[in-house]
Amino acid sequence: MHHISRTALTAVAAATLLLAAGAASAQFQSRNFRVSNGVSKEHPMGNGLAAMGACTLEKSGGKMKIQAFWDGSLGSDLTSTQSVRTGSIDMVLTSTAPVVSIVPALGVFDLPFLFNTATEADQLLDGKVGDYFSSKMPAVGLINLAWWENGFRHTTNSKRPITKFEDFDGVKMRVMQNNVYLDTFKTLGSNAVPMAFTEVYSALETRTVDGQENPFTNIENMKFYEVQKYLTLSKHAYSPTLVLFSKKIWDGLSEQEHAVLKECAVVGRAEQRKANRAMEAKSVDNLRAKGMAVNEINPAETARIREKTRVIYERHAKAIGEEPIALVTDELKRIRGQ
Ligand code: TF8
């Protein structure tokens, strides 16, 4: 009796194990997710994607792969985002700014001098306010897996050192394809030209434009120092990066695959932000060593520029929406303990 029941138990246990194994492999299909990036592969985005890809492979028993495409080879931020919406590309890493034409509320992040520190950006984006913006994405065919970092933006140009408001006057500046940036640089007196990131290097080289603005990491990664003399530490805006997945493809994945993608995008986030901040800390010295002249804008002048660009908040409030602006500004006050 004792012997029989043990055999029976063993058989039941074996059957259960088999069932579980079957279910586990059904949860994960062989997948290869193609990710579009505008930058080149040495960028901290590469560290983030490598960490994310190692995580998806491990958690799916080797089934889910992440394949990165660099230098805008699958398209610019905006055209890739459109391809992700239709499902012809699985994922894109993009700044929020080019996506504002699809989701106007994201324009709040383009308002000049919104964030002061990366820490407060992390707190806001990784919390319920970040979720509020992510929840707007499925309606336009996009799933935001996590918030990564593009970073604080600074100004470069080949015309003159910029150390005060008046120096922006008449400088032909490439800006992202976004009305808030366009208006901000027009308000500073520059001749602002919207253009996809993929075209910026050659536009600077041929002097189609005099300058552009981007985080240090992008200035260094894209070798803009080869075609730009002056770097001004203007820190006029912070760009978050969206990790956008195609809803069309997402809807065909299992719940377990969804969970792995979300968890691993967060694993990638930690690595990407860490690498980005480490590179940022060295970039100014590197850019100086490459021959750039680095200029600061003193605090009083920064306050003056901030004051002069304050009109952007009112002028774009309607297009962005009162609700997202209030949510972000209230949350920032809370984070800052005001
Ligand atoms: C821009 C953006 C881009 C980023 C990058 C492609 O200036 O800052 O550089 O979105 O990831 O267009």
Tab-separated table of C-alpha atoms and ligand atoms in Angstrom, residues 37-39 43 45 77 93-95 98 150 153 174 176 195-197 200 212-215 218 239 241, ligand 1:
chain	number	residue	atom	x	y	z
A	37	ASN	CA	17.725	54.547	-32.478
A	38	GLY	CA	18.868	57.866	-33.876
A	39	VAL	CA	22.248	57.790	-32.135
A	43	HIS	CA	25.857	55.871	-26.904
A	45	MET	CA	21.369	53.881	-25.127
A	77	ASP	CA	12.673	59.519	-34.224
A	93	LEU	CA	13.924	54.910	-28.319
A	94	THR	CA	12.993	58.534	-28.860
A	95	SER	CA	12.922	61.848	-27.083
A	98	PRO	CA	9.194	64.575	-31.769
A	150	ASN	CA	18.209	61.762	-23.179
A	153	ARG	CA	20.154	70.078	-23.334
A	174	ARG	CA	18.342	73.567	-35.729
A	176	MET	CA	13.598	69.345	-32.950
A	195	MET	CA	14.832	69.259	-38.617
A	196	ALA	CA	15.122	65.513	-37.929
A	197	PHE	CA	18.156	64.538	-35.847
A	200	VAL	CA	21.799	67.538	-38.213
A	212	GLN	CA	21.859	73.023	-32.571
A	213	GLU	CA	21.012	72.007	-29.010
A	214	ASN	CA	21.321	68.539	-27.450
A	215	PRO	CA	22.641	66.774	-24.353
A	218	ASN	CA	24.635	63.304	-28.097
A	239	SER	CA	14.541	65.547	-22.613
A	241	THR	CA	13.422	59.252	-23.583
B	1	TF8	C1	17.136	65.466	-31.109
B	1	TF8	C2	17.017	64.441	-29.978
B	1	TF8	C3	17.665	63.138	-30.457
B	1	TF8	C4	17.358	61.958	-29.553
B	1	TF8	C5	18.147	60.701	-29.941
B	1	TF8	C6	17.913	60.241	-31.327
B	1	TF8	O1	17.859	66.440	-30.958
B	1	TF8	O2	17.635	64.907	-28.827
B	1	TF8	O3	19.027	63.349	-30.474
B	1	TF8	O4	15.996	61.690	-29.564
B	1	TF8	O5	17.817	59.675	-29.093
B	1	TF8	O6	16.500	65.277	-32.142
